[in-house]
Coordinates of C-alpha atoms in Angstrom, one line a residue:
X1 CA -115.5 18.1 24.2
X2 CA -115.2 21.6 23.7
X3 CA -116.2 24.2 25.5
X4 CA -117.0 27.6 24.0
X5 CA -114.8 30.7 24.8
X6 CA -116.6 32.7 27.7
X7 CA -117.0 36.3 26.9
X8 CA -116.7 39.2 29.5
X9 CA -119.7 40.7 30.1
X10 CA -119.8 44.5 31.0
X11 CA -121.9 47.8 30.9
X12 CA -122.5 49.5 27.5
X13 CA -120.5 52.9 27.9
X14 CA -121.7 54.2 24.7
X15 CA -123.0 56.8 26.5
X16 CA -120.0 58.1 27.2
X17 CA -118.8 58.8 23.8
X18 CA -121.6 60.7 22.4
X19 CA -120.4 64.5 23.1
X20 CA -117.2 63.5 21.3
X21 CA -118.6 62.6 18.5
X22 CA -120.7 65.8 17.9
X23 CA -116.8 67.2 17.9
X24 CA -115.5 68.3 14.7
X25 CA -113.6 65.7 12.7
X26 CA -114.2 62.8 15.4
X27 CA -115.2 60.1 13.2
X28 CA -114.8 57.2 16.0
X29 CA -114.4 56.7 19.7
X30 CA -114.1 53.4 21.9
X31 CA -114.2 52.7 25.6
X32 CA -111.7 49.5 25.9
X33 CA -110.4 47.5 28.9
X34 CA -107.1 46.8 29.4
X35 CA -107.5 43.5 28.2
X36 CA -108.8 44.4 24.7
X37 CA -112.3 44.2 25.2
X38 CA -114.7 46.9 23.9
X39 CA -117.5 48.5 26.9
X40 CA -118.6 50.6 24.4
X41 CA -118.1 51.9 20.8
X42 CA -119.5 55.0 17.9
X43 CA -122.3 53.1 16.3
X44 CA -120.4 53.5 12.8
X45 CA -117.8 51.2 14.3
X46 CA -118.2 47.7 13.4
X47 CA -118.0 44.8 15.7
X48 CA -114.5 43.3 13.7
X49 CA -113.1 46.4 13.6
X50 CA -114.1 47.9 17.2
X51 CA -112.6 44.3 18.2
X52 CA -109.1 45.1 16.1
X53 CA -109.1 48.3 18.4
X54 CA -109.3 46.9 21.3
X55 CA -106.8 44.7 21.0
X56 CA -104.1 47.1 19.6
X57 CA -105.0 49.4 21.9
X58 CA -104.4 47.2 24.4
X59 CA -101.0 46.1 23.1
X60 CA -100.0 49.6 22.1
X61 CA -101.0 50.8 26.1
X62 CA -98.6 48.2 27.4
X63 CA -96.0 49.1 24.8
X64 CA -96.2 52.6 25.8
X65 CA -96.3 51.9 29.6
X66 CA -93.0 49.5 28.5
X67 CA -91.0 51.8 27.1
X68 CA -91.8 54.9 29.2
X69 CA -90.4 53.2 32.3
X70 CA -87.4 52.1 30.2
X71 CA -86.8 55.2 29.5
X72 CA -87.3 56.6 33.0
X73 CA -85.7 53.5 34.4
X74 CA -88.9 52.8 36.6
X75 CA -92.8 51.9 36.6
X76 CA -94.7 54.4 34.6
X77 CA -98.3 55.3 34.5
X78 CA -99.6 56.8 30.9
X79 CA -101.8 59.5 30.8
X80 CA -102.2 60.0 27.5
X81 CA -101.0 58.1 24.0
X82 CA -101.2 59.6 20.7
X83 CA -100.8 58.4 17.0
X84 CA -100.5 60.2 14.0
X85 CA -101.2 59.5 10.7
X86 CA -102.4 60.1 7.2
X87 CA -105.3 58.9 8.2
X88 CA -106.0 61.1 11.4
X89 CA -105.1 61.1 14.9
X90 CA -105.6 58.4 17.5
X91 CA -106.2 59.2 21.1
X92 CA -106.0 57.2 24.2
X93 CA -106.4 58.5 27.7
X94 CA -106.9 56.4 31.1
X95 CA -110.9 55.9 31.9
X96 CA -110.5 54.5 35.1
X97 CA -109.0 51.1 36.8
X98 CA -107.8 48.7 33.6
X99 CA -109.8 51.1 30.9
X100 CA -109.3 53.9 28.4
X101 CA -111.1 55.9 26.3
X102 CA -109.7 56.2 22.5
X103 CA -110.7 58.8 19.9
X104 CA -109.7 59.0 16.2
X105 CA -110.0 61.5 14.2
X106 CA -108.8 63.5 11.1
X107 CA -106.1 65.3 10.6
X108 CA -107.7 68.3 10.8
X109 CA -109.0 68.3 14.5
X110 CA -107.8 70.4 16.8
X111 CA -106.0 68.6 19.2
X112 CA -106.4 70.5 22.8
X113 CA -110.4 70.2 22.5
X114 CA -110.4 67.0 21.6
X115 CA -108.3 65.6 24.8
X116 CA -109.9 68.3 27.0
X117 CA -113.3 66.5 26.1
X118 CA -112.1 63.7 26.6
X119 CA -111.0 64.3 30.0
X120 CA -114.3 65.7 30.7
X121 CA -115.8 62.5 29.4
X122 CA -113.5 60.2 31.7
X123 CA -114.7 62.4 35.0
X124 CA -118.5 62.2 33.7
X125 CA -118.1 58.2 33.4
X126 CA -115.9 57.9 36.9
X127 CA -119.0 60.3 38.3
X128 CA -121.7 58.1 36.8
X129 CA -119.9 54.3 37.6
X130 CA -119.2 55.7 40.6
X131 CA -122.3 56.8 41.9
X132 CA -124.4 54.0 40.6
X133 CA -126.4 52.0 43.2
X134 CA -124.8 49.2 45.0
X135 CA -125.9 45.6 43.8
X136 CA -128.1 44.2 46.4
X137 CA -126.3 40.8 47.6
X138 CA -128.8 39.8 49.7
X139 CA -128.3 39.5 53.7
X140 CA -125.0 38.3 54.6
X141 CA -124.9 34.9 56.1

């Protein structure tokens, strides 16, 4: 018998990506877990293509983690990964424990005001996730 695939189930971080959408030239933005899942996408994202992000993002974080510390010849942490194309500009920055927060854009933007947003955006959802009620677990046993 088989048993369907289970699905992580997070909080919608949408929210988060709202100011950098008003931005200039941002066309899409995606909060993604390290393990290529989406916690939150721009609405004009679809589901198979916010899914393709995720996972290449995912890859591409590890890839960029992988051949930092080559490079350095020991463990690096990213804080910040950027593409170019003739398409526009991809941006990934860390968002927290196993998460980042990825921008594209075209090739127009200006670069500096898009990643300082987005580091304002990462301290607004640490602040937020952060200071969010505990669960109630009930009295302990």
């Amino acid at each position: 018998m088989n048993t369907p695939a289970r699905r992580r189930v997070t909080e919608d971080k949408s929210w988060v990506l709202e100011p950098l959408l008003e931005l200039p030239h941002v066309i899409h933005a995606a909060v993604i877990s390290g393990d290529g899942f989406i916690e939150g996408s721009s609405p004009g994202l679809t589901r198979e293509a916010g899914e393709g992000v995720a996972a290449m993002m995912s890859a591409l974080q590890g890839a960029g983690r992988a051949v930092t510390a080559a490079f350095a010849e020991r463990d690096a942490t990213l804080r910040q990964t950027v593409v170019e194309s003739e398409q526009g500009w991809v941006f990934a920055i860390p968002a927290g424990e196993n998460t980042c927060l990825a921008v594209f854009a075209r090739p127009e933007v200006n670069m500096g005001i898009v990643a300082h947003h987005m580091q304002v955006q990462v301290s607004t959802l640490g602040t937020k996730v952060m200071n969010s009620p505990a669960r109630d677990l009930g009295s302990p046993a």
